Amino acid sequence: MRLEVQCKDRIGMVHEILKLFVSQRIDLRLVEVDTTNRCLFVGFPDIDFVLLQELLAALRRLDGVEDVKRVQFSSSERETNTLAQTLEALPDGVIAIDVKGNVTMATELAAQDLGVALKDLLHKPLNSFIKTVNFSRLSRSDIDSGFSKRIRVNRKSLLLEIQPINVSNNNEDIYAGAVIHLKSAVRIDQQSERFRRNASDFKLEQYFKSNMVLSEAMMSCMMRAKRFANLSSPLMISGEVGTGKNAILNALVEYWRSHGHEGGQINRKKAIELQTEAELAAFLSNPGWLVIEGVEGLVAPVQMCLSDWLKRNQVDIVGDSVFRRLIVLTSLSSNDMRSHSSFNYELYLHLAQQNLRVPALRDRPDDLDGLANEILSRVCDHLRVGRVSLSKNAVLELGLYHWPGNIAELKGVLYSAVASTDKLILEAGDFDLPTGSKGVALELIEGSLDKTIKTWEADLLRKLYPKYPSTRKLAKELGMSHSAIANKLRDYSIVK
């Protein structure tokens, strides 16, 4: 429990306040004076309610006490936690030491760089972990203008940057320790890459890397998206759960903004949040992009209200020079929506005029390698680890899976794989895919092992041949000779 006592700044004030706690035999855990805001914070274990009421009354009777209230934290606790959160958000590891070289503060990333747990790093001599600099003998003159040194620790090359910590006392700066930044070449490269991205050069196709849009299905989707991007009429983005509908939406908005258009604010609501006509009307009055997720979940009266709104804005939604564009997201196909007994057919007709269907991941086999590597890059950034790549066998393993959860499931599988291993190259066995994920029947065919293996081989080649549409490409991918692959394709009657 913590109390904040607002009081006058006079001699003996703190003594009188603390004497009340002593008289009640209350064990004080925190005493903090905030001279800026003229208050005293007192922390102690929870006490009986009756005793607390008596204590509060006694405190308010003291001469000079203006207010007493319960609080969740003191000023210094708030500042300490704010500082800790700020340091954790930095792209580099940070360590603070005192004049003896003992660690007084450190971030998780710094501990990770040194290969130790954070609790094992705090309050320990930094020289126990970094041997190449004598931190216990550092003086202000050594690092007054900054000091940097390349080191190697925990099998990593790091750049150490040290700055002094000075405390002002009677107009004099006193050396109180140092703050140390741990920079890695990998993180510096990542930051440089993000910095080089120029929004003014943005094109819709560039929202996705080229190796993520190789399949005919995704190229067709992007062509339609580009045609719809500069229009203001309603747009329906449909696709199975996890296909990346929000990524397409973000691409459209960025494309719009990059072409100098105003009104790029996104107002997003889930259908479950729009349960009344009044809630829908308030939502539709906002300027910008009006995004409804899971539009099929709107109740019947709200569907009718939305249909009426679309009728009134059938020609142009820009009325009164305020840009508004309705975007609805749905996991249902056009056929499902037409046959959906509870979905307003007239509303469907309004929305279906511009329908952007995002293909399922199983329909994008050519994009899987690029998608997986892009996801891996982001996962590594999030986990703050070095770049991880996929072996040829790993790509093959991912390509054989059906991916009912689409890109969302792929992200989960790759995140789990990176988080559970220290490997820099993932192999097929590193993925936690459901049993039978290959989609190939494993029962013995006609009691013959030979026929079973040949059936499996034929199914595998039929899946891989469209992805590597020449015997030479397929042979190279599988590590076989060109003639051997040509013979197998002929034996199994596999053609393009």
XYZ file of C-alpha atoms in Angstrom:
496
model
C 0.000 0.000 0.000
C 1.193 3.522 -0.820
C 0.023 6.924 0.384
C 0.737 10.304 -1.136
C 0.786 13.067 1.461
C 0.502 16.570 -0.020
C 2.019 18.994 2.466
C 3.773 22.289 3.024
C 7.554 22.506 2.852
C 8.516 23.254 6.451
C 11.085 21.980 8.935
C 9.890 18.915 10.863
C 7.054 18.100 8.475
C 8.440 14.696 7.395
C 9.374 13.836 11.000
C 5.808 14.437 12.234
C 4.327 12.336 9.425
C 6.660 9.393 9.982
C 6.168 9.530 13.767
C 2.494 8.614 13.241
C 3.521 5.417 11.431
C 5.995 4.511 14.201
C 3.348 5.019 16.883
C 1.073 2.557 15.083
C 3.967 0.079 14.711
C 3.631 0.119 10.890
C 6.660 -1.270 9.016
C 7.685 1.298 6.392
C 8.965 -0.094 3.090
C 9.165 3.147 1.105
C 9.782 6.784 2.029
C 10.205 9.232 -0.827
C 10.176 13.034 -0.812
C 9.104 14.816 -3.988
C 10.156 18.440 -3.489
C 8.930 19.495 -6.942
C 5.321 18.536 -6.220
C 5.567 19.150 -2.441
C 4.527 15.667 -1.385
C 5.742 12.631 0.537
C 5.215 9.044 -0.622
C 5.023 6.364 2.058
C 4.846 2.631 1.316
C 3.968 -0.125 3.788
C 2.284 -3.570 3.915
C -1.529 -3.668 3.757
C -3.151 -2.886 7.100
C -6.609 -3.309 8.623
C -9.237 -0.944 7.188
C -10.127 0.521 10.583
C -6.461 1.220 11.329
C -6.071 2.792 7.885
C -8.999 5.146 8.504
C -7.511 6.222 11.843
C -4.113 6.792 10.186
C -5.579 8.898 7.378
C -7.531 11.010 9.844
C -4.425 11.553 11.994
C -2.358 12.568 8.978
C -4.971 15.103 7.834
C -4.999 16.699 11.295
C -1.291 17.518 11.091
C -0.473 21.192 10.610
C 0.627 21.715 6.990
C -0.920 18.559 5.492
C -3.177 19.567 2.600
C -4.310 16.178 1.242
C -3.766 12.429 1.740
C -4.697 9.772 -0.817
C -3.911 6.198 -1.782
C -1.781 5.770 -4.922
C -0.460 2.819 -6.933
C 3.120 4.056 -7.277
C 5.468 6.875 -6.290
C 7.080 9.419 -8.610
C 10.438 7.617 -8.671
C 8.764 4.229 -9.277
C 6.940 5.661 -12.284
C 10.113 7.271 -13.617
C 12.158 4.091 -13.075
C 9.650 1.941 -14.923
C 9.310 4.499 -17.717
C 13.087 4.527 -18.122
C 13.232 0.723 -18.115
C 10.531 0.472 -20.800
C 12.268 3.144 -22.895
C 15.589 1.301 -22.713
C 13.955 -2.040 -23.613
C 12.480 -0.407 -26.727
C 15.924 0.635 -28.005
C 17.397 -1.433 -30.851
C 20.653 -2.008 -28.940
C 21.442 -3.539 -25.561
C 22.101 -1.063 -22.728
C 23.999 -1.554 -19.456
C 24.605 0.949 -16.640
C 27.460 0.512 -14.149
C 28.563 2.343 -11.008
C 32.056 3.673 -10.320
C 33.196 0.195 -9.209
C 32.075 -1.425 -12.439
C 29.043 -3.198 -10.957
C 25.920 -3.487 -13.137
C 23.111 -1.305 -11.771
C 20.727 -1.556 -14.720
C 20.559 -3.626 -17.918
C 18.117 -4.568 -20.672
C 17.068 -8.046 -21.754
C 18.810 -7.538 -25.095
C 22.097 -6.708 -23.379
C 21.839 -9.861 -21.271
C 21.046 -11.858 -24.394
C 24.108 -10.422 -26.155
C 26.283 -11.527 -23.235
C 24.621 -14.958 -23.102
C 23.341 -14.699 -19.520
C 19.993 -14.285 -17.796
C 19.175 -10.708 -16.789
C 18.920 -11.632 -13.099
C 22.443 -13.099 -13.256
C 23.812 -9.889 -14.802
C 22.361 -7.325 -12.377
C 24.498 -6.232 -9.406
C 27.484 -8.233 -10.639
C 30.879 -6.875 -11.815
C 30.637 -6.324 -15.585
C 34.184 -7.643 -15.898
C 32.799 -11.094 -15.081
C 31.186 -11.047 -18.538
C 33.374 -8.679 -20.590
C 37.068 -9.218 -19.948
C 38.628 -6.838 -22.473
C 37.801 -3.589 -20.628
C 38.637 -2.922 -16.963
C 35.359 -1.300 -15.926
C 36.328 -1.046 -12.254
C 39.148 1.352 -13.162
C 37.301 3.545 -15.622
C 37.520 7.230 -14.791
C 35.668 10.230 -16.107
C 38.713 11.343 -18.072
C 38.846 7.955 -19.841
C 35.354 8.285 -21.298
C 34.525 11.983 -21.009
C 34.183 12.390 -24.779
C 32.929 8.862 -25.359
C 34.786 5.616 -25.755
C 34.227 2.744 -28.186
C 35.816 -0.660 -28.577
C 35.185 -3.779 -30.638
C 34.781 -6.897 -28.522
C 33.883 -10.525 -29.066
C 31.702 -12.215 -26.483
C 29.288 -15.151 -26.578
C 30.497 -15.914 -30.143
C 29.300 -12.467 -31.294
C 31.186 -9.423 -32.545
C 29.911 -6.346 -30.732
C 30.755 -2.649 -30.702
C 30.984 -1.262 -27.172
C 30.117 2.451 -26.807
C 30.591 3.987 -23.340
C 29.386 7.364 -22.067
C 29.887 8.774 -18.538
C 27.048 9.277 -16.036
C 27.437 12.600 -14.256
C 25.426 13.773 -11.242
C 25.163 17.509 -10.546
C 25.911 18.550 -6.959
C 26.378 22.176 -5.908
C 27.099 23.245 -9.497
C 29.666 20.483 -9.841
C 29.350 17.385 -12.046
C 30.400 14.268 -10.154
C 31.262 11.058 -12.022
C 28.783 8.335 -10.942
C 29.384 5.540 -13.428
C 28.830 4.847 -17.108
C 26.197 3.748 -19.585
C 27.231 1.169 -22.185
C 25.589 0.477 -25.549
C 26.142 -2.920 -27.168
C 25.793 -2.655 -30.946
C 25.863 -5.608 -33.355
C 26.551 -5.543 -37.100
C 23.343 -7.500 -37.739
C 21.151 -4.928 -35.978
C 22.941 -1.994 -37.614
C 22.316 -3.522 -41.053
C 18.646 -4.025 -40.217
C 18.270 -0.403 -39.122
C 20.033 0.856 -42.274
C 17.732 -1.212 -44.470
C 14.622 0.234 -42.824
C 16.039 3.767 -43.090
C 16.689 3.413 -46.824
C 13.052 2.696 -47.596
C 11.593 5.759 -49.323
C 7.842 6.167 -49.054
C 7.715 8.609 -51.999
C 8.929 5.842 -54.318
C 6.194 3.500 -53.148
C 4.346 1.380 -55.664
C 1.627 -1.067 -54.841
C 3.695 -3.984 -56.123
C 6.593 -2.950 -53.877
C 4.524 -3.390 -50.726
C 5.323 -7.071 -51.169
C 8.799 -8.237 -52.141
C 9.054 -9.574 -55.674
C 9.666 -13.156 -54.535
C 6.380 -13.022 -52.597
C 4.306 -12.355 -55.724
C 5.428 -15.009 -58.203
C 2.264 -17.128 -58.426
C -0.367 -16.375 -61.034
C -3.033 -16.209 -58.331
C -1.225 -13.477 -56.366
C -0.172 -11.538 -59.475
C -3.819 -11.459 -60.553
C -4.841 -10.273 -57.080
C -2.283 -7.449 -57.151
C -3.380 -6.339 -60.635
C -6.985 -6.054 -59.440
C -5.855 -4.269 -56.273
C -3.988 -1.676 -58.331
C -7.094 -0.986 -60.422
C -9.209 -0.549 -57.292
C -6.639 1.512 -55.348
C -7.449 4.990 -56.661
C -11.235 4.589 -56.628
C -13.478 5.801 -53.817
C -16.288 3.280 -54.210
C -16.781 0.466 -51.649
C -14.424 -2.492 -51.784
C -14.872 -5.993 -50.432
C -11.657 -7.878 -49.589
C -12.446 -11.561 -49.208
C -10.356 -14.623 -48.487
C -9.984 -17.506 -46.105
C -8.902 -16.899 -42.524
C -5.214 -16.018 -42.360
C -4.668 -15.236 -46.062
C -3.393 -11.688 -45.434
C -6.428 -9.509 -46.110
C -5.147 -6.849 -43.720
C -1.793 -6.773 -45.522
C -3.600 -6.038 -48.799
C -5.621 -3.317 -47.076
C -2.459 -1.713 -45.675
C -0.897 -1.818 -49.143
C -3.908 -0.015 -50.629
C -3.804 2.690 -47.953
C -0.039 3.225 -48.371
C -0.462 3.384 -52.132
C -3.201 6.004 -51.707
C -1.098 8.126 -49.353
C 2.021 7.909 -51.489
C 0.152 9.407 -54.425
C -0.570 12.626 -52.542
C -4.174 11.896 -51.620
C -5.581 13.220 -48.373
C -7.884 11.368 -46.013
C -5.698 8.372 -45.285
C -6.926 7.880 -41.707
C -8.101 4.315 -41.012
C -11.221 3.816 -38.874
C -11.593 0.130 -38.097
C -14.405 -1.739 -36.393
C -15.314 -5.402 -36.027
C -18.886 -6.305 -36.959
C -19.546 -7.304 -33.351
C -18.831 -3.677 -32.325
C -21.584 -2.355 -34.626
C -24.672 -3.920 -33.085
C -27.077 -0.985 -33.527
C -27.985 1.366 -36.341
C -26.840 4.308 -34.210
C -23.391 2.748 -33.761
C -23.126 2.171 -37.511
C -24.259 5.735 -38.315
C -21.660 7.179 -35.940
C -18.978 4.996 -37.498
C -19.914 5.958 -41.079
C -19.762 9.683 -40.222
C -15.992 9.453 -39.729
C -13.714 10.653 -42.545
C -11.124 8.378 -44.135
C -11.072 4.634 -44.696
C -14.037 2.949 -42.995
C -13.065 -0.681 -42.424
C -15.549 -3.285 -41.167
C -13.981 -6.628 -40.285
C -16.134 -9.745 -40.606
C -18.993 -7.915 -42.314
C -21.015 -11.150 -42.422
C -21.383 -10.802 -38.639
C -23.571 -7.660 -38.838
C -27.093 -8.157 -37.500
C -30.007 -7.797 -39.954
C -31.112 -4.205 -39.041
C -27.518 -2.959 -39.279
C -27.098 -4.699 -42.646
C -30.193 -2.906 -43.929
C -28.890 0.430 -42.600
C -25.532 -0.123 -44.349
C -27.310 -1.031 -47.598
C -29.354 2.193 -47.420
C -26.188 4.219 -46.785
C -24.547 2.669 -49.838
C -27.589 3.548 -51.976
C -27.352 7.197 -50.962
C -23.647 7.217 -51.802
C -23.853 5.049 -54.898
C -22.139 7.473 -57.285
C -19.454 9.035 -55.136
C -18.556 8.705 -51.488
C -16.431 11.863 -51.461
C -19.389 14.196 -50.780
C -18.718 17.623 -49.239
C -14.995 17.233 -50.091
C -14.599 14.761 -47.200
C -13.025 11.505 -48.325
C -14.789 8.364 -47.155
C -14.265 4.887 -48.509
C -15.942 1.777 -47.167
C -13.817 -1.389 -47.033
C -15.297 -4.641 -45.751
C -13.300 -7.754 -44.910
C -14.842 -11.215 -44.980
C -13.613 -14.785 -44.784
C -16.585 -15.974 -46.868
C -16.444 -16.517 -50.624
C -18.932 -14.883 -52.997
C -20.872 -18.134 -53.243
C -21.001 -18.422 -49.448
C -22.252 -14.856 -49.094
C -24.933 -15.317 -51.760
C -26.181 -18.458 -50.054
C -25.817 -17.037 -46.537
C -29.421 -17.046 -45.306
C -28.858 -14.245 -42.792
C -26.913 -11.908 -45.094
C -28.808 -9.148 -46.900
C -28.655 -9.957 -50.621
C -29.033 -6.319 -51.668
C -26.082 -5.388 -49.434
C -24.060 -8.182 -51.015
C -24.762 -6.787 -54.510
C -23.521 -3.348 -53.442
C -20.330 -4.764 -51.944
C -19.606 -7.307 -54.687
C -19.182 -4.617 -57.375
C -15.529 -4.472 -56.332
C -14.479 -7.778 -54.813
C -10.796 -8.411 -54.247
C -10.282 -12.096 -53.525
C -7.029 -12.897 -51.685
C -5.830 -16.378 -52.698
C -5.216 -19.121 -50.162
C -1.605 -20.058 -49.448
C -2.080 -23.513 -51.025
C -2.855 -21.695 -54.312
C 0.445 -19.780 -54.088
C 3.148 -22.475 -54.154
C 5.585 -20.216 -56.023
C 5.305 -17.560 -53.280
C 5.926 -19.838 -50.324
C 9.728 -19.556 -50.287
C 9.666 -15.746 -50.452
C 6.869 -15.484 -47.873
C 8.655 -17.806 -45.476
C 11.927 -15.868 -45.708
C 10.157 -12.524 -45.227
C 8.342 -13.884 -42.172
C 11.625 -15.307 -40.842
C 13.239 -11.879 -41.204
C 10.498 -10.249 -39.128
C 10.524 -13.041 -36.550
C 14.282 -12.623 -36.120
C 13.817 -8.869 -35.671
C 11.121 -9.477 -33.071
C 13.161 -12.058 -31.161
C 16.328 -10.003 -31.681
C 18.355 -12.886 -33.058
C 20.638 -13.187 -36.072
C 19.247 -13.946 -39.523
C 17.850 -17.470 -39.898
C 17.388 -19.116 -43.294
C 15.720 -22.244 -44.692
C 17.476 -25.293 -46.056
C 16.309 -26.824 -49.327
C 14.689 -29.686 -47.428
C 12.882 -27.214 -45.161
C 11.389 -25.376 -48.157
C 10.316 -28.716 -49.609
C 8.705 -29.723 -46.304
C 6.734 -26.470 -46.125
C 5.658 -26.823 -49.754
C 4.132 -30.254 -49.144
C 1.850 -29.029 -46.356
C -1.738 -27.966 -47.158
C -1.755 -24.842 -44.879
C -5.421 -24.712 -43.848
C -4.529 -21.731 -41.636
C -2.756 -19.978 -44.535
C -0.155 -17.254 -43.819
C -1.231 -16.938 -40.179
C -0.411 -20.615 -39.643
C 2.890 -20.254 -41.520
C 3.864 -17.389 -39.197
C 3.091 -19.510 -36.152
C 5.094 -22.487 -37.417
C 8.138 -20.355 -38.290
C 7.993 -18.380 -35.024
C 7.907 -21.611 -33.049
C 10.820 -23.035 -35.049
C 13.054 -19.977 -34.535
C 12.144 -19.574 -30.863
C 12.886 -23.219 -30.023
C 16.330 -23.551 -31.632
C 19.652 -21.726 -31.959
C 20.202 -22.946 -35.525
C 20.952 -20.419 -38.257
C 19.579 -22.768 -40.943
C 16.247 -24.482 -40.308
C 15.806 -28.067 -41.467
C 12.632 -30.000 -42.291
C 12.574 -31.617 -38.861
C 12.460 -28.257 -37.059
C 8.800 -27.623 -37.937
C 5.951 -28.695 -35.707
C 3.451 -29.599 -38.428
C 0.349 -31.729 -37.791
C 0.680 -35.468 -38.304
C -0.130 -36.470 -41.867
C 0.535 -32.917 -43.070
C 1.953 -34.138 -46.340
C -1.529 -35.055 -47.540
C -0.250 -38.405 -48.821
C -1.967 -41.707 -47.924
C 0.432 -43.854 -45.993
C -1.552 -47.124 -46.077
C 0.132 -50.055 -47.789
C -1.217 -50.353 -51.343
C -2.197 -53.861 -52.434
C 0.157 -55.253 -49.803
C 3.150 -53.993 -51.812
C 5.833 -51.701 -50.432
C 7.100 -51.026 -53.969
C 3.672 -49.847 -55.193
C 3.184 -47.710 -52.094
C 6.541 -45.942 -52.578
C 5.890 -45.391 -56.297
C 2.441 -43.931 -55.575
C 3.920 -41.575 -53.016
C 6.732 -40.601 -55.423
C 4.251 -39.925 -58.237
C 2.108 -37.683 -55.987
C 5.180 -35.792 -54.828
C 6.404 -35.166 -58.399
C 2.924 -33.998 -59.475
C 3.009 -31.384 -56.693
C 6.557 -30.229 -57.382
C 6.490 -30.131 -61.192
C 4.241 -27.004 -61.431
C 6.608 -25.239 -59.045
C 9.722 -26.258 -61.025
C 8.231 -26.440 -64.549
C 11.148 -28.040 -66.397
C 12.950 -31.319 -65.953
C 16.245 -29.498 -65.408
C 14.846 -27.249 -62.659
C 13.125 -30.166 -60.951
C 16.236 -32.341 -61.186
C 18.374 -29.578 -59.674
C 15.912 -29.052 -56.827
C 15.782 -32.747 -55.965
C 19.499 -33.353 -56.493
C 18.937 -35.926 -59.220
C 20.124 -36.244 -62.797
C 18.099 -34.708 -65.601
C 17.607 -38.066 -67.325
C 16.418 -39.783 -64.110
C 13.753 -37.136 -63.547
C 12.667 -37.246 -67.206
C 12.246 -41.018 -66.983
C 10.167 -40.806 -63.801
C 7.898 -38.130 -65.276
C 7.369 -40.314 -68.328
C 6.755 -43.447 -66.224
C 4.119 -41.669 -64.132
C 2.572 -39.862 -67.173
C 3.192 -36.449 -65.592
C 2.980 -33.542 -68.032
C 2.791 -29.774 -67.608
